[in-house]
Structure formats: structure tokens, C-alpha cells
Amino acid sequence: DFCLSRGLGDVYKRQGYTPVIVSQADNTGDKTDIVADMKAHFAAQGIAYREMTYTDKLDPSQLERLDKAQKYVFIPTSARQSEVNKILPALVEWKETLADPANVTVFGYPEWITFRGETLTNMQALNTRVYSRFYTDPMDIETRAVEDTFKKWFGGEMENAMPRQGLMGYDTGMFLINGLAGDDDLKSADPYRGVQNGFKFVSAENGGMYNDVLYIITFRPSGYTDRAVL
């Protein structure tokens, strides 16, 4: 998580975004370690960042102190949906007042991929980026084909959990079968991208190997969700 947060910080820097860390007053949030590492990395890299606090919920008037001509990425200190819902509506409202709505985006956490309803709609409106080890697009053609085949063979739907164990098993099996068949090198420089999980094994410093695939999921205003390997 720390390496990822640093990598995304560098991406936002290249794109010209100023990080704004948003937290509730007297509440450090549940992402204290990651946010602290981000701050240290920003300071070490000379990335100027701002901090903003709210009491009950973030108010659009608090955002008026920001320069509307600049680009900002807002980073909540909590991944809890109840806290996220206290922040995103104000950002959406403020975004509508900008000449360039693309000047506002949000950095989120793996827990966010489970959010639905108004929270998801607000995430999409803000081009929210979330990192995760796994992601399933329910509208993906290949995903639906695997689900249909599972139902045909086993007579019922896969367990609706996160991550979905049935899809994890499918991706793991396909990765290993292709590798053992010689069609895909298990140590290939190109990651295997499954319907939910990806695999790319790299050597660890102290021996052995580990899976280095992380996804960056971007929720677009159009409703389309983009999944890229970091």
C-alpha cells in the first residue's frame, strides 16, 4: 500500500494535481499509516499538499478558498462509506462551479469497489481512482461467460462475496494451466489479466517470488469503469 500510494502521488504530480488530504476533526480515520506515508513522501519529493478538516460533513463553502484554476486530488483519511458520504457530495457540487471539471479528482481505497448507489454515482462524477488487488466488472463479457458456465456445471450462482472465490479459482487455474502448457511463461514480464485477479510473479530480495499485480480502477462519469495494471 505504501509503495502504491507513493507511485500514485508521483502520477498526480506529473499530471499537475495538488493533493488535498481531507479528514474529520478529532478523527484520524482508519488509513492513518498510509496517509502519514503519503505526507512524508510528498515532503521528500517537494510536492506541496494541503489539508482540510470538517466537523459534521464537508461544506462546499470550505472549498472556495482553493484556486479554481488549479487541479486537485482529494484524499480522504478514511475508507469507511459513512465517512466518504460526508465528503463526496460537496466535491461534486463544487466541481460544477469550475470552468474545467477535470480539475477535481479523488484518490480512494480498495474498500470502495464494493460501494453502490449514491456513493458510486458520486465516485463516478469525480473520476475517482481506487487501487486494489482484484476487481470484477459485472458487465464484462468474459466475466458473464464464466458465471454462465459455472451455473451450468454446478446448478447455481457463485457466492456473491468480495473477492469472489469462484472467479479467483478460475483465474488461478487459467494462469497455471497456460503456464504448464507452455503457452504462457509463469515469469513473463507481461502480467496475466484475469476476469478478477491478475498475476505477475517477481523475485523477492530474500528469495522466493511474490505477485506484483495491482489494479488502478477509475470510475468514469459515463458509468464506464477502467481497470489498468499499475
mmCIF file of N, CA and C in Angstrom, residues 9-104:
data_model
loop_
_atom_site.group_PDB
_atom_site.id
_atom_site.type_symbol
_atom_site.label_atom_id
_atom_site.label_comp_id
_atom_site.label_asym_id
_atom_site.label_seq_id
_atom_site.Cartn_x
_atom_site.Cartn_y
_atom_site.Cartn_z
ATOM 1 N N GLY A 9 1.105 9.165 -5.999
ATOM 2 C CA GLY A 9 1.479 10.548 -5.706
ATOM 3 C C GLY A 9 2.338 11.125 -6.807
ATOM 4 N N ASP A 10 3.260 10.312 -7.314
ATOM 5 C CA ASP A 10 4.116 10.765 -8.408
ATOM 6 C C ASP A 10 3.314 10.966 -9.695
ATOM 7 N N VAL A 11 2.324 10.086 -9.926
ATOM 8 C CA VAL A 11 1.470 10.229 -11.107
ATOM 9 C C VAL A 11 0.709 11.546 -11.053
ATOM 10 N N TYR A 12 0.105 11.839 -9.905
ATOM 11 C CA TYR A 12 -0.644 13.076 -9.759
ATOM 12 C C TYR A 12 0.261 14.293 -9.892
ATOM 13 N N LYS A 13 1.492 14.173 -9.419
ATOM 14 C CA LYS A 13 2.442 15.280 -9.556
ATOM 15 C C LYS A 13 2.725 15.563 -11.028
ATOM 16 N N ARG A 14 2.965 14.493 -11.799
ATOM 17 C CA ARG A 14 3.227 14.669 -13.225
ATOM 18 C C ARG A 14 2.028 15.286 -13.929
ATOM 19 N N GLN A 15 0.827 14.957 -13.463
ATOM 20 C CA GLN A 15 -0.381 15.480 -14.090
ATOM 21 C C GLN A 15 -0.757 16.868 -13.579
ATOM 22 N N GLY A 16 0.017 17.382 -12.603
ATOM 23 C CA GLY A 16 -0.196 18.745 -12.131
ATOM 24 C C GLY A 16 -1.240 18.896 -11.042
ATOM 25 N N TYR A 17 -1.572 17.808 -10.332
ATOM 26 C CA TYR A 17 -2.574 17.884 -9.269
ATOM 27 C C TYR A 17 -1.916 18.199 -7.925
ATOM 28 N N THR A 18 -2.571 19.043 -7.141
ATOM 29 C CA THR A 18 -2.156 19.308 -5.771
ATOM 30 C C THR A 18 -2.959 18.405 -4.839
ATOM 31 N N PRO A 19 -2.309 17.588 -4.018
ATOM 32 C CA PRO A 19 -3.052 16.726 -3.089
ATOM 33 C C PRO A 19 -3.713 17.550 -1.981
ATOM 34 N N VAL A 20 -4.961 17.197 -1.651
ATOM 35 C CA VAL A 20 -5.679 17.803 -0.534
ATOM 36 C C VAL A 20 -6.147 16.670 0.370
ATOM 37 N N ILE A 21 -5.576 16.563 1.547
ATOM 38 C CA ILE A 21 -5.923 15.499 2.485
ATOM 39 C C ILE A 21 -7.112 15.963 3.325
ATOM 40 N N VAL A 22 -8.195 15.192 3.288
ATOM 41 C CA VAL A 22 -9.452 15.589 3.933
ATOM 42 C C VAL A 22 -9.750 14.641 5.096
ATOM 43 N N SER A 23 -9.993 15.226 6.272
ATOM 44 C CA SER A 23 -10.275 14.402 7.451
ATOM 45 C C SER A 23 -11.337 15.070 8.313
ATOM 46 N N GLN A 24 -11.975 14.266 9.128
ATOM 47 C CA GLN A 24 -12.952 14.792 10.077
ATOM 48 C C GLN A 24 -12.214 15.264 11.321
ATOM 49 N N ALA A 25 -12.618 16.418 11.833
ATOM 50 C CA ALA A 25 -11.993 16.969 13.028
ATOM 51 C C ALA A 25 -12.075 15.969 14.178
ATOM 52 N N ASP A 26 -10.973 15.826 14.902
ATOM 53 C CA ASP A 26 -10.898 14.913 16.056
ATOM 54 C C ASP A 26 -11.098 13.454 15.673
ATOM 55 N N ASN A 27 -10.853 13.120 14.399
ATOM 56 C CA ASN A 27 -10.968 11.741 13.939
ATOM 57 C C ASN A 27 -9.853 11.484 12.933
ATOM 58 N N THR A 28 -8.885 10.684 13.322
ATOM 59 C CA THR A 28 -7.728 10.465 12.457
ATOM 60 C C THR A 28 -8.040 9.569 11.267
ATOM 61 N N GLY A 29 -9.169 8.861 11.296
ATOM 62 C CA GLY A 29 -9.525 7.974 10.191
ATOM 63 C C GLY A 29 -8.853 6.621 10.329
ATOM 64 N N ASP A 30 -9.199 5.709 9.434
ATOM 65 C CA ASP A 30 -8.685 4.344 9.512
ATOM 66 C C ASP A 30 -7.538 4.090 8.540
ATOM 67 N N LYS A 31 -7.059 5.128 7.864
ATOM 68 C CA LYS A 31 -5.933 4.999 6.931
ATOM 69 C C LYS A 31 -4.762 5.856 7.387
ATOM 70 N N THR A 32 -4.556 5.902 8.699
ATOM 71 C CA THR A 32 -3.531 6.762 9.291
ATOM 72 C C THR A 32 -2.141 6.464 8.755
ATOM 73 N N ASP A 33 -1.766 5.183 8.690
ATOM 74 C CA ASP A 33 -0.415 4.818 8.268
ATOM 75 C C ASP A 33 -0.155 5.206 6.816
ATOM 76 N N ILE A 34 -1.133 4.925 5.951
ATOM 77 C CA ILE A 34 -0.960 5.239 4.532
ATOM 78 C C ILE A 34 -0.878 6.743 4.331
ATOM 79 N N VAL A 35 -1.754 7.497 4.988
ATOM 80 C CA VAL A 35 -1.753 8.958 4.843
ATOM 81 C C VAL A 35 -0.455 9.550 5.384
ATOM 82 N N ALA A 36 0.039 9.037 6.509
ATOM 83 C CA ALA A 36 1.301 9.525 7.073
ATOM 84 C C ALA A 36 2.451 9.268 6.104
ATOM 85 N N ASP A 37 2.451 8.097 5.471
ATOM 86 C CA ASP A 37 3.493 7.788 4.496
ATOM 87 C C ASP A 37 3.390 8.699 3.284
ATOM 88 N N MET A 38 2.158 8.991 2.863
ATOM 89 C CA MET A 38 1.960 9.916 1.749
ATOM 90 C C MET A 38 2.555 11.286 2.066
ATOM 91 N N LYS A 39 2.242 11.798 3.255
ATOM 92 C CA LYS A 39 2.734 13.123 3.656
ATOM 93 C C LYS A 39 4.259 13.152 3.645
ATOM 94 N N ALA A 40 4.871 12.107 4.194
ATOM 95 C CA ALA A 40 6.335 12.048 4.232
ATOM 96 C C ALA A 40 6.910 12.014 2.818
ATOM 97 N N HIS A 41 6.256 11.248 1.947
ATOM 98 C CA HIS A 41 6.725 11.158 0.561
ATOM 99 C C HIS A 41 6.542 12.497 -0.162
ATOM 100 N N PHE A 42 5.393 13.128 0.032
ATOM 101 C CA PHE A 42 5.167 14.437 -0.589
ATOM 102 C C PHE A 42 6.241 15.430 -0.160
ATOM 103 N N ALA A 43 6.530 15.457 1.134
ATOM 104 C CA ALA A 43 7.528 16.392 1.656
ATOM 105 C C ALA A 43 8.909 16.101 1.077
ATOM 106 N N ALA A 44 9.271 14.805 1.000
ATOM 107 C CA ALA A 44 10.585 14.419 0.490
ATOM 108 C C ALA A 44 10.736 14.755 -0.992
ATOM 109 N N GLN A 45 9.634 14.685 -1.732
ATOM 110 C CA GLN A 45 9.666 14.939 -3.173
ATOM 111 C C GLN A 45 9.349 16.390 -3.526
ATOM 112 N N GLY A 46 9.137 17.204 -2.519
ATOM 113 C CA GLY A 46 8.826 18.614 -2.778
ATOM 114 C C GLY A 46 7.448 18.819 -3.372
ATOM 115 N N ILE A 47 6.513 17.901 -3.070
ATOM 116 C CA ILE A 47 5.142 18.010 -3.565
ATOM 117 C C ILE A 47 4.321 18.777 -2.534
ATOM 118 N N ALA A 48 3.890 19.973 -2.899
ATOM 119 C CA ALA A 48 3.087 20.781 -1.980
ATOM 120 C C ALA A 48 1.703 20.154 -1.829
ATOM 121 N N TYR A 49 1.247 20.012 -0.592
ATOM 122 C CA TYR A 49 -0.087 19.470 -0.361
ATOM 123 C C TYR A 49 -0.811 20.318 0.668
ATOM 124 N N ARG A 50 -2.122 20.158 0.703
ATOM 125 C CA ARG A 50 -2.940 20.915 1.638
ATOM 126 C C ARG A 50 -3.743 19.946 2.492
ATOM 127 N N GLU A 51 -4.232 20.443 3.604
ATOM 128 C CA GLU A 51 -5.080 19.647 4.482
ATOM 129 C C GLU A 51 -6.363 20.412 4.768
ATOM 130 N N MET A 52 -7.452 19.658 4.890
ATOM 131 C CA MET A 52 -8.764 20.253 5.113
ATOM 132 C C MET A 52 -9.536 19.372 6.086
ATOM 133 N N THR A 53 -10.186 19.987 7.062
ATOM 134 C CA THR A 53 -10.978 19.229 8.032
ATOM 135 C C THR A 53 -12.432 19.694 8.004
ATOM 136 N N TYR A 54 -13.311 18.815 8.448
ATOM 137 C CA TYR A 54 -14.728 19.151 8.552
ATOM 138 C C TYR A 54 -15.252 18.609 9.876
ATOM 139 N N THR A 55 -16.398 19.125 10.314
ATOM 140 C CA THR A 55 -16.976 18.679 11.578
ATOM 141 C C THR A 55 -18.030 17.604 11.337
ATOM 142 N N ASP A 56 -19.181 17.995 10.828
ATOM 143 C CA ASP A 56 -20.237 17.027 10.529
ATOM 144 C C ASP A 56 -20.105 16.468 9.120
ATOM 145 N N LYS A 57 -19.888 17.353 8.164
ATOM 146 C CA LYS A 57 -19.657 16.961 6.787
ATOM 147 C C LYS A 57 -18.960 18.110 6.078
ATOM 148 N N LEU A 58 -18.270 17.777 5.001
ATOM 149 C CA LEU A 58 -17.580 18.805 4.231
ATOM 150 C C LEU A 58 -18.598 19.713 3.565
ATOM 151 N N ASP A 59 -18.377 21.033 3.678
ATOM 152 C CA ASP A 59 -19.286 22.009 3.089
ATOM 153 C C ASP A 59 -18.632 22.623 1.854
ATOM 154 N N PRO A 60 -19.385 22.803 0.753
ATOM 155 C CA PRO A 60 -18.803 23.394 -0.452
ATOM 156 C C PRO A 60 -18.141 24.744 -0.202
ATOM 157 N N SER A 61 -18.627 25.500 0.789
ATOM 158 C CA SER A 61 -18.039 26.804 1.081
ATOM 159 C C SER A 61 -16.584 26.681 1.533
ATOM 160 N N GLN A 62 -16.222 25.531 2.142
ATOM 161 C CA GLN A 62 -14.847 25.320 2.561
ATOM 162 C C GLN A 62 -13.904 25.213 1.366
ATOM 163 N N LEU A 63 -14.443 24.813 0.234
ATOM 164 C CA LEU A 63 -13.622 24.622 -0.959
ATOM 165 C C LEU A 63 -13.364 25.922 -1.699
ATOM 166 N N GLU A 64 -14.110 26.963 -1.361
ATOM 167 C CA GLU A 64 -13.969 28.231 -2.061
ATOM 168 C C GLU A 64 -12.610 28.871 -1.838
ATOM 169 N N ARG A 65 -11.896 28.448 -0.800
ATOM 170 C CA ARG A 65 -10.563 29.004 -0.533
ATOM 171 C C ARG A 65 -9.521 28.456 -1.500
ATOM 172 N N LEU A 66 -9.887 27.423 -2.258
ATOM 173 C CA LEU A 66 -8.978 26.847 -3.247
ATOM 174 C C LEU A 66 -9.046 27.611 -4.556
ATOM 175 N N ASP A 67 -7.948 27.667 -5.264
ATOM 176 C CA ASP A 67 -7.865 28.331 -6.560
ATOM 177 C C ASP A 67 -8.566 27.459 -7.602
ATOM 178 N N LYS A 68 -9.629 27.946 -8.189
ATOM 179 C CA LYS A 68 -10.406 27.163 -9.143
ATOM 180 C C LYS A 68 -9.660 26.889 -10.444
ATOM 181 N N ALA A 69 -8.567 27.582 -10.664
ATOM 182 C CA ALA A 69 -7.798 27.373 -11.891
ATOM 183 C C ALA A 69 -6.798 26.225 -11.740
ATOM 184 N N GLN A 70 -6.597 25.757 -10.511
ATOM 185 C CA GLN A 70 -5.647 24.682 -10.276
ATOM 186 C C GLN A 70 -6.344 23.323 -10.252
ATOM 187 N N LYS A 71 -5.521 22.269 -10.274
ATOM 188 C CA LYS A 71 -6.030 20.904 -10.266
ATOM 189 C C LYS A 71 -5.777 20.274 -8.890
ATOM 190 N N TYR A 72 -6.787 19.565 -8.373
ATOM 191 C CA TYR A 72 -6.684 18.995 -7.036
ATOM 192 C C TYR A 72 -7.110 17.527 -7.033
ATOM 193 N N VAL A 73 -6.372 16.735 -6.252
ATOM 194 C CA VAL A 73 -6.778 15.366 -5.965
ATOM 195 C C VAL A 73 -7.064 15.297 -4.473
ATOM 196 N N PHE A 74 -8.277 14.928 -4.119
ATOM 197 C CA PHE A 74 -8.700 14.880 -2.724
ATOM 198 C C PHE A 74 -8.492 13.472 -2.171
ATOM 199 N N ILE A 75 -7.876 13.398 -0.994
ATOM 200 C CA ILE A 75 -7.501 12.134 -0.388
ATOM 201 C C ILE A 75 -8.141 12.029 0.989
ATOM 202 N N PRO A 76 -9.239 11.303 1.134
ATOM 203 C CA PRO A 76 -9.844 11.106 2.458
ATOM 204 C C PRO A 76 -8.930 10.262 3.345
ATOM 205 N N THR A 77 -9.009 10.482 4.648
ATOM 206 C CA THR A 77 -8.206 9.694 5.585
ATOM 207 C C THR A 77 -8.959 8.459 6.076
ATOM 208 N N SER A 78 -10.162 8.258 5.568
ATOM 209 C CA SER A 78 -10.964 7.093 5.950
ATOM 210 C C SER A 78 -11.520 6.423 4.708
ATOM 211 N N ALA A 79 -11.598 5.087 4.763
ATOM 212 C CA ALA A 79 -12.188 4.325 3.661
ATOM 213 C C ALA A 79 -13.622 3.933 3.954
ATOM 214 N N ARG A 80 -14.133 4.273 5.129
ATOM 215 C CA ARG A 80 -15.492 3.893 5.503
ATOM 216 C C ARG A 80 -16.511 4.665 4.663
ATOM 217 N N GLN A 81 -17.537 3.947 4.195
ATOM 218 C CA GLN A 81 -18.537 4.575 3.337
ATOM 219 C C GLN A 81 -19.253 5.711 4.048
ATOM 220 N N SER A 82 -19.504 5.562 5.335
ATOM 221 C CA SER A 82 -20.188 6.620 6.086
ATOM 222 C C SER A 82 -19.389 7.911 6.079
ATOM 223 N N GLU A 83 -18.058 7.797 6.119
ATOM 224 C CA GLU A 83 -17.215 8.991 6.087
ATOM 225 C C GLU A 83 -17.082 9.533 4.667
ATOM 226 N N VAL A 84 -16.977 8.631 3.710
ATOM 227 C CA VAL A 84 -16.878 9.047 2.308
ATOM 228 C C VAL A 84 -18.108 9.857 1.901
ATOM 229 N N ASN A 85 -19.275 9.454 2.407
ATOM 230 C CA ASN A 85 -20.516 10.157 2.073
ATOM 231 C C ASN A 85 -20.597 11.547 2.692
ATOM 232 N N LYS A 86 -19.705 11.848 3.608
ATOM 233 C CA LYS A 86 -19.652 13.188 4.190
ATOM 234 C C LYS A 86 -18.752 14.127 3.383
ATOM 235 N N ILE A 87 -18.048 13.562 2.420
ATOM 236 C CA ILE A 87 -17.060 14.332 1.642
ATOM 237 C C ILE A 87 -17.448 14.497 0.180
ATOM 238 N N LEU A 88 -17.817 13.401 -0.471
ATOM 239 C CA LEU A 88 -18.013 13.433 -1.922
ATOM 240 C C LEU A 88 -19.102 14.392 -2.402
ATOM 241 N N PRO A 89 -20.273 14.488 -1.732
ATOM 242 C CA PRO A 89 -21.305 15.401 -2.249
ATOM 243 C C PRO A 89 -20.828 16.847 -2.384
ATOM 244 N N ALA A 90 -20.041 17.328 -1.433
ATOM 245 C CA ALA A 90 -19.529 18.695 -1.514
ATOM 246 C C ALA A 90 -18.566 18.851 -2.682
ATOM 247 N N LEU A 91 -17.757 17.838 -2.932
ATOM 248 C CA LEU A 91 -16.818 17.896 -4.059
ATOM 249 C C LEU A 91 -17.556 17.916 -5.390
ATOM 250 N N VAL A 92 -18.618 17.122 -5.485
ATOM 251 C CA VAL A 92 -19.420 17.105 -6.719
ATOM 252 C C VAL A 92 -20.059 18.471 -6.948
ATOM 253 N N GLU A 93 -20.603 19.040 -5.889
ATOM 254 C CA GLU A 93 -21.246 20.360 -6.013
ATOM 255 C C GLU A 93 -20.234 21.421 -6.401
ATOM 256 N N TRP A 94 -19.062 21.389 -5.789
ATOM 257 C CA TRP A 94 -18.034 22.389 -6.096
ATOM 258 C C TRP A 94 -17.494 22.198 -7.511
ATOM 259 N N LYS A 95 -17.381 20.964 -7.929
ATOM 260 C CA LYS A 95 -16.891 20.671 -9.268
ATOM 261 C C LYS A 95 -17.744 21.343 -10.338
ATOM 262 N N GLU A 96 -19.051 21.418 -10.110
ATOM 263 C CA GLU A 96 -19.964 22.006 -11.087
ATOM 264 C C GLU A 96 -19.739 23.503 -11.266
ATOM 265 N N THR A 97 -19.024 24.127 -10.340
ATOM 266 C CA THR A 97 -18.763 25.569 -10.443
ATOM 267 C C THR A 97 -17.470 25.868 -11.193
ATOM 268 N N LEU A 98 -16.709 24.842 -11.553
ATOM 269 C CA LEU A 98 -15.408 25.034 -12.182
ATOM 270 C C LEU A 98 -15.523 25.134 -13.697
ATOM 271 N N ALA A 99 -14.619 25.919 -14.280
ATOM 272 C CA ALA A 99 -14.585 26.024 -15.734
ATOM 273 C C ALA A 99 -14.151 24.699 -16.352
ATOM 274 N N ASP A 100 -13.276 23.982 -15.667
ATOM 275 C CA ASP A 100 -12.813 22.675 -16.133
ATOM 276 C C ASP A 100 -13.071 21.644 -15.044
ATOM 277 N N PRO A 101 -14.147 20.863 -15.158
ATOM 278 C CA PRO A 101 -14.478 19.861 -14.131
ATOM 279 C C PRO A 101 -13.383 18.819 -13.926
ATOM 280 N N ALA A 102 -12.499 18.643 -14.914
ATOM 281 C CA ALA A 102 -11.418 17.664 -14.786
ATOM 282 C C ALA A 102 -10.374 18.093 -13.767
ATOM 283 N N ASN A 103 -10.507 19.310 -13.244
ATOM 284 C CA ASN A 103 -9.548 19.808 -12.256
ATOM 285 C C ASN A 103 -9.758 19.185 -10.880
ATOM 286 N N VAL A 104 -10.785 18.366 -10.734
ATOM 287 C CA VAL A 104 -11.076 17.727 -9.446
ATOM 288 C C VAL A 104 -11.143 16.212 -9.634
#
